[in-house]
Coordinates of C-alpha atoms in Angstrom, one line a residue:
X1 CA 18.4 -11.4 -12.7
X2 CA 16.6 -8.2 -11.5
X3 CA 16.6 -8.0 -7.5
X4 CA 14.4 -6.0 -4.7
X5 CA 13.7 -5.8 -1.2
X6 CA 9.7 -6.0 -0.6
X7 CA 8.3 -4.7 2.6
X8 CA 4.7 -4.7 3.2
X9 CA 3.0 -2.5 5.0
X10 CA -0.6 -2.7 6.7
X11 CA -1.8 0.3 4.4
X12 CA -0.1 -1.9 1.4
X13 CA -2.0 -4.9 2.3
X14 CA -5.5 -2.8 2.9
X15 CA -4.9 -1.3 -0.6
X16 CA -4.7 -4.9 -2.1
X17 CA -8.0 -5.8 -0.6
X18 CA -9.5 -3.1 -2.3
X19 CA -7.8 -3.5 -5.5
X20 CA -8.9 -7.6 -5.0
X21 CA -12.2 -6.6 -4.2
X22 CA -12.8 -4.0 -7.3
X23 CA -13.8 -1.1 -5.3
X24 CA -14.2 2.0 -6.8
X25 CA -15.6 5.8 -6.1
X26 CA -17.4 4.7 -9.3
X27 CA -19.0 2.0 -7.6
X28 CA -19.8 3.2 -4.7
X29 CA -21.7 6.0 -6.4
X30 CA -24.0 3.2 -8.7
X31 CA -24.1 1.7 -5.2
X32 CA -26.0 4.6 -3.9
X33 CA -28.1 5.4 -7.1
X34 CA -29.2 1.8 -6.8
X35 CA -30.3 2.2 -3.2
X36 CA -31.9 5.4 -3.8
X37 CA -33.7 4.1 -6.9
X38 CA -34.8 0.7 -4.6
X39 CA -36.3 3.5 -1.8
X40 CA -38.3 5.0 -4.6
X41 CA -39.5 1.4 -5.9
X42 CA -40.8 0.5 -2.6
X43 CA -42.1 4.0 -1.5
X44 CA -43.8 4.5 -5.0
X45 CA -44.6 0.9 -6.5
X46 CA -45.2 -1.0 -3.2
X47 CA -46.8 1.4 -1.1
X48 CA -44.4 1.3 1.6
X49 CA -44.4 4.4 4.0
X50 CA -41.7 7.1 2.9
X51 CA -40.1 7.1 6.4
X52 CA -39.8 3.1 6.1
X53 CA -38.1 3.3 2.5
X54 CA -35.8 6.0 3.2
X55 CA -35.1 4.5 6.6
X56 CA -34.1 1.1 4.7
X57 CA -32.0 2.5 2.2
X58 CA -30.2 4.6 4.6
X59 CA -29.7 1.5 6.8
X60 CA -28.4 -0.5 4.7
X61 CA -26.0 1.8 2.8
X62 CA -24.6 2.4 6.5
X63 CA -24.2 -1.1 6.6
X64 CA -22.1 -1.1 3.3
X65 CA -20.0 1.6 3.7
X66 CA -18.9 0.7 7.2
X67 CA -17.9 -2.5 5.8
X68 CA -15.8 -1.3 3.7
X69 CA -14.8 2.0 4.9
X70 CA -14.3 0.5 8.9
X71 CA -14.8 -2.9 9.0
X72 CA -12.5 -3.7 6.2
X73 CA -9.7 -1.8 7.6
X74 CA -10.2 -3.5 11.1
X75 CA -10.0 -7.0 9.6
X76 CA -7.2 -6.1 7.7
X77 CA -4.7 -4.8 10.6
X78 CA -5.7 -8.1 12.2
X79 CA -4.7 -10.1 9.7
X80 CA -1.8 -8.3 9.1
X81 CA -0.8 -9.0 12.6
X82 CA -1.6 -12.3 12.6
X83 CA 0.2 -13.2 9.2
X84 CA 3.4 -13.2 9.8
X85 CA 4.4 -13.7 6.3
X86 CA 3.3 -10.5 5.5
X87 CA 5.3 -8.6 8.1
X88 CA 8.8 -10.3 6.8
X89 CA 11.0 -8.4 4.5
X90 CA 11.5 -10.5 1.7
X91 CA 13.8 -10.5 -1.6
X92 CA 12.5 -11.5 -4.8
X93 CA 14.5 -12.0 -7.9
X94 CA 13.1 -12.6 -11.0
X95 CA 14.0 -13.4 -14.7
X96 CA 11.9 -14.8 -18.2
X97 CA 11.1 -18.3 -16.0
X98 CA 9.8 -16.5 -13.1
X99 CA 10.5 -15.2 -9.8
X100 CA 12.4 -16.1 -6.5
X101 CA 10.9 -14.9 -3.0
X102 CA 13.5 -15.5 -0.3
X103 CA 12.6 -14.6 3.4
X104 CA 14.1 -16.1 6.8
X105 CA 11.9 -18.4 6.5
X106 CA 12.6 -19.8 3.3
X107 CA 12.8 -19.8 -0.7
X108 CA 9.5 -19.9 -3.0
X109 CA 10.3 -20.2 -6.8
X110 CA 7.0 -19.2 -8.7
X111 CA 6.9 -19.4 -12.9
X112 CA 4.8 -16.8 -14.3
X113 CA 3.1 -19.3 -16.2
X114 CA 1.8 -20.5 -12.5
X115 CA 0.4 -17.0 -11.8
X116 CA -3.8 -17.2 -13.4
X117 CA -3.8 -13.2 -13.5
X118 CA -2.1 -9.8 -12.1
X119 CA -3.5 -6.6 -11.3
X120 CA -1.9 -3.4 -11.0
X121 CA -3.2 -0.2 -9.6
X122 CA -1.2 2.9 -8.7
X123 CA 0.7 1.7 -5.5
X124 CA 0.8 -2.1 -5.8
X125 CA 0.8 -4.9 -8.2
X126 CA -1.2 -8.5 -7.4
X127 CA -0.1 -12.1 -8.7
X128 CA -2.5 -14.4 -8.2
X129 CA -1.5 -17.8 -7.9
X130 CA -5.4 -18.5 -7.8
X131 CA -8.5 -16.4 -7.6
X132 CA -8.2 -15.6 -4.0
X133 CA -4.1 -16.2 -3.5
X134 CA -1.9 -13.6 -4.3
X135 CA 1.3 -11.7 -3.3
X136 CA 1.8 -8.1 -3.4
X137 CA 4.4 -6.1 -4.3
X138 CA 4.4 -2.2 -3.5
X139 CA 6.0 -0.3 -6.1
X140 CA 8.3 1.7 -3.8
X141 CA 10.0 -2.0 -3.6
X142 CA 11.2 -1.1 -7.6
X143 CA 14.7 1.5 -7.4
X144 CA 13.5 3.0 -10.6
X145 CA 10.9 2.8 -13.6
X146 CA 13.2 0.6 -15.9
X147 CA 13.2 -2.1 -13.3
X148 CA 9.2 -1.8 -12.5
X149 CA 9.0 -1.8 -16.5
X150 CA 11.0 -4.9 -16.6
X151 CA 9.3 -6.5 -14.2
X152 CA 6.1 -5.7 -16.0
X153 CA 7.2 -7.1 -19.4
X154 CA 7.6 -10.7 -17.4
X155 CA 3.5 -10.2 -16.9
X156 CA 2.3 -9.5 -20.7
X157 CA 1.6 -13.0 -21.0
X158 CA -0.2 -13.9 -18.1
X159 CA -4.2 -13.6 -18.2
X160 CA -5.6 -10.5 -16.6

């Protein structure tokens, strides 16, 4: 049975909302082309003043990149603290029925056939025990490649 210590960290738990959330440069960008593109619409097909149009679309791409780019972080560090789950070092073990997450608070033995779908991205990996549930592990938890690979081999036949 493969072993690691997982420790969380605020940033950790920020990246997870973007990486739950799909956020992208790339998106962001069709964000804004679609914006622009809707100033145009109203300025050219709907007769709306310029000053209106691009006052719109600049308002409300404000709104949408605060919210992710301030907002998001803000609500995240609050939950963070408030959580206190995800502040708690924790072990997890795992082998081919699943995994083991053992805290001071308890044990929690997961099969991967519980898990709906993972995600991975650079820094973390996701298990979703449902669409909005999940628990994160930072890769800096794994001592080396084989044991991330391991770990990753346990996830090949969950959905994604």
């Amino acid at each position: 049975m493969n072993k690691i210590e997982v420790k969380i960290t605020p940033d950790d738990y920020y990246h997870s909302q973007w990486v739950h959330q799909k956020l992208s440069v790339s998106k962001f960008f069709i964000i804004a082309l679609l914006t622009v593109w809707l100033a145009y619409f109203l300025y050219s097909a709907l007769n709306v003043e310029l000053s209106i149009a691009v006052g719109s679309a600049s308002g409300w791409l404000l709104w949408y990149f605060g919210y992710y780019l301030v907002y998001l972080r803000y609500k995240c560090n609050k939950i963070y603290r408030q959580q206190k789950s995800l502040n708690l070092p924790a072990q997890f073990e795992w082998d081919r029925e699943g995994i083991n997450a053992i805290n001071e608070r308890g044990v929690a033995k997961i099969k991967w056939s519980d898990y709906v779908k993972w995600r991975e991205s650079k820094r973390i990996i996701m298990l979703y025990q449902s669409d909005l549930i999940f628990n994160i592990i930072p890769k800096s938890s794994f001592e080396n490649t084989d044991q991330e690979n391991d770990f990753l081999s346990n996830l090949q036949n969950i959905s994604s």
